[in-house]
Amino acid sequence: MEVDVRRILLFAALAVSAFPVFAAAQSYAEAKALADRDEASVSKTQSDALLESQGAAIDRIAPACARAMGPAGMPPFVVVVELDAAGKVVATWREGDSDFAVCFEKRLRVLSLFAPPHAPFYTSFEMSMSPPD
């Protein structure tokens, strides 16, 4: 049996190039768990910077998405983001399908937040108009 080295190399190249796609293909629940872990791991100073950058993002996005809010207001939703080393949003996951949530996620995808202590760094936006329990 003759071995076709070109086929083996082509297969190996395709397998290696597809690895990042498989690594990034995670569920909302997995991304949210990573966000909870990463948010809990930062110092007080880093947490303050993260919260400040999230607040600025919300202030920027909410008015732009306000027209997507239905008569019942904004149903609760969560958007998890993955940040690169510079704080640029490189991936998002969303729980909640309201027009406002979809708009929020879409606009969040093009922003940069704080420069995290490591990359990838996951954080979440947990949005609700009702007071916390």
CSV table of C-alpha atoms in Angstrom, one decimal:
chain,number,residue,atom,x,y,z
A,1,MET,CA,0.0,0.0,0.0
A,2,GLU,CA,1.5,3.3,-1.1
A,3,VAL,CA,1.1,6.3,1.3
A,4,ASP,CA,0.1,9.6,-0.3
A,5,VAL,CA,2.2,12.1,1.7
A,6,ARG,CA,0.3,15.0,0.1
A,7,ARG,CA,-3.0,13.7,1.4
A,8,ILE,CA,-1.7,13.2,4.9
A,9,LEU,CA,-0.2,16.7,4.9
A,10,LEU,CA,-3.4,18.2,3.6
A,11,PHE,CA,-5.5,16.4,6.2
A,12,ALA,CA,-3.1,17.5,9.0
A,13,ALA,CA,-3.2,21.1,7.8
A,14,LEU,CA,-7.0,21.1,7.7
A,15,ALA,CA,-7.2,19.5,11.1
A,16,VAL,CA,-4.9,22.0,12.6
A,17,SER,CA,-6.6,25.0,10.9
A,18,ALA,CA,-10.0,23.9,12.2
A,19,PHE,CA,-8.9,23.6,15.8
A,20,PRO,CA,-9.6,27.2,16.7
A,21,VAL,CA,-13.1,26.9,15.3
A,22,PHE,CA,-13.8,23.9,17.6
A,23,ALA,CA,-12.2,25.6,20.6
A,24,ALA,CA,-14.4,28.7,20.1
A,25,ALA,CA,-17.6,26.7,19.6
A,26,GLN,CA,-18.8,26.6,23.2
A,27,SER,CA,-22.2,27.0,24.6
A,28,TYR,CA,-23.7,30.0,26.4
A,29,ALA,CA,-23.5,28.1,29.7
A,30,GLU,CA,-19.8,27.4,29.2
A,31,ALA,CA,-19.0,31.0,28.3
A,32,LYS,CA,-21.0,32.2,31.3
A,33,ALA,CA,-19.1,29.9,33.7
A,34,LEU,CA,-15.8,31.3,32.3
A,35,ALA,CA,-17.1,34.9,32.8
A,36,ASP,CA,-18.1,34.2,36.4
A,37,ARG,CA,-14.6,32.7,36.9
A,38,ASP,CA,-12.7,35.5,35.3
A,39,GLU,CA,-14.8,38.3,37.0
A,40,ALA,CA,-14.1,36.7,40.4
A,41,SER,CA,-10.4,36.5,39.7
A,42,VAL,CA,-9.6,40.2,39.2
A,43,SER,CA,-8.3,42.6,41.8
A,44,LYS,CA,-10.5,45.4,43.2
A,45,THR,CA,-8.8,47.9,40.9
A,46,GLN,CA,-9.4,45.7,37.8
A,47,SER,CA,-13.0,45.1,38.9
A,48,ASP,CA,-13.6,48.8,39.2
A,49,ALA,CA,-12.1,49.3,35.7
A,50,LEU,CA,-14.2,46.5,34.2
A,51,LEU,CA,-17.4,47.9,35.8
A,52,GLU,CA,-16.6,51.4,34.6
A,53,SER,CA,-16.0,50.1,31.0
A,54,GLN,CA,-19.2,48.1,31.1
A,55,GLY,CA,-21.2,51.1,32.4
A,56,ALA,CA,-19.8,53.2,29.5
A,57,ALA,CA,-20.8,50.5,27.0
A,58,ILE,CA,-24.3,50.3,28.4
A,59,ASP,CA,-24.7,54.1,28.3
A,60,ARG,CA,-23.6,54.1,24.7
A,61,ILE,CA,-25.7,51.1,23.6
A,62,ALA,CA,-29.0,51.5,25.5
A,63,PRO,CA,-30.2,54.7,23.8
A,64,ALA,CA,-29.3,53.2,20.4
A,65,CYS,CA,-31.4,50.1,21.1
A,66,ALA,CA,-34.3,51.9,22.9
A,67,ARG,CA,-36.5,51.8,19.9
A,68,ALA,CA,-36.2,48.0,19.9
A,69,MET,CA,-37.8,47.9,23.4
A,70,GLY,CA,-41.3,46.7,23.3
A,71,PRO,CA,-44.3,48.0,25.2
A,72,ALA,CA,-43.6,45.7,28.1
A,73,GLY,CA,-40.1,47.2,28.5
A,74,MET,CA,-36.9,45.3,28.4
A,75,PRO,CA,-37.1,41.6,29.4
A,76,PRO,CA,-34.0,40.4,31.3
A,77,PHE,CA,-31.1,39.0,29.3
A,78,VAL,CA,-27.4,38.2,29.5
A,79,VAL,CA,-24.7,38.8,27.0
A,80,VAL,CA,-21.3,37.1,27.7
A,81,VAL,CA,-18.3,38.6,25.8
A,82,GLU,CA,-14.8,37.3,25.2
A,83,LEU,CA,-12.1,39.9,25.2
A,84,ASP,CA,-8.7,39.8,23.6
A,85,ALA,CA,-5.6,41.3,25.3
A,86,ALA,CA,-6.5,44.8,24.2
A,87,GLY,CA,-10.1,44.5,25.5
A,88,LYS,CA,-11.7,44.2,22.1
A,89,VAL,CA,-14.8,42.0,22.0
A,90,VAL,CA,-14.0,39.0,19.9
A,91,ALA,CA,-17.0,36.7,20.6
A,92,THR,CA,-20.4,36.9,22.2
A,93,TRP,CA,-23.1,34.6,23.6
A,94,ARG,CA,-26.6,35.7,24.5
A,95,GLU,CA,-29.4,34.3,26.7
A,96,GLY,CA,-32.6,36.1,25.8
A,97,ASP,CA,-34.2,36.8,22.5
A,98,SER,CA,-35.9,40.1,22.8
A,99,ASP,CA,-35.3,42.7,20.1
A,100,PHE,CA,-33.5,44.8,22.7
A,101,ALA,CA,-31.2,41.9,23.6
A,102,VAL,CA,-30.4,41.2,20.0
A,103,CYS,CA,-29.6,44.9,19.3
A,104,PHE,CA,-27.5,45.1,22.5
A,105,GLU,CA,-25.4,42.1,21.5
A,106,LYS,CA,-24.9,43.3,18.0
A,107,ARG,CA,-23.7,46.7,19.1
A,108,LEU,CA,-21.5,45.2,21.8
A,109,ARG,CA,-19.6,43.1,19.3
A,110,VAL,CA,-17.8,46.1,17.9
A,111,LEU,CA,-16.7,47.7,21.1
A,112,SER,CA,-13.6,47.5,23.3
A,113,LEU,CA,-13.8,47.3,27.1
A,114,PHE,CA,-11.0,47.4,29.6
A,115,ALA,CA,-7.7,45.7,28.9
A,116,PRO,CA,-8.0,42.5,30.9
A,117,PRO,CA,-5.2,40.9,33.0
A,118,HIS,CA,-5.1,37.9,30.6
A,119,ALA,CA,-6.6,36.8,27.3
A,120,PRO,CA,-9.0,35.4,26.5
A,121,PHE,CA,-11.0,37.1,29.3
A,122,TYR,CA,-14.8,36.5,29.7
A,123,THR,CA,-17.2,38.9,31.3
A,124,SER,CA,-21.0,39.2,31.2
A,125,PHE,CA,-23.6,41.9,31.0
A,126,GLU,CA,-26.6,40.8,33.1
A,127,MET,CA,-29.4,43.2,32.1
A,128,SER,CA,-32.7,43.5,34.0
A,129,MET,CA,-35.1,46.4,34.7
A,130,SER,CA,-36.3,44.8,37.8
A,131,PRO,CA,-34.4,45.2,41.1
A,132,PRO,CA,-32.1,42.4,42.1
A,133,ASP,CA,-33.3,39.8,44.6
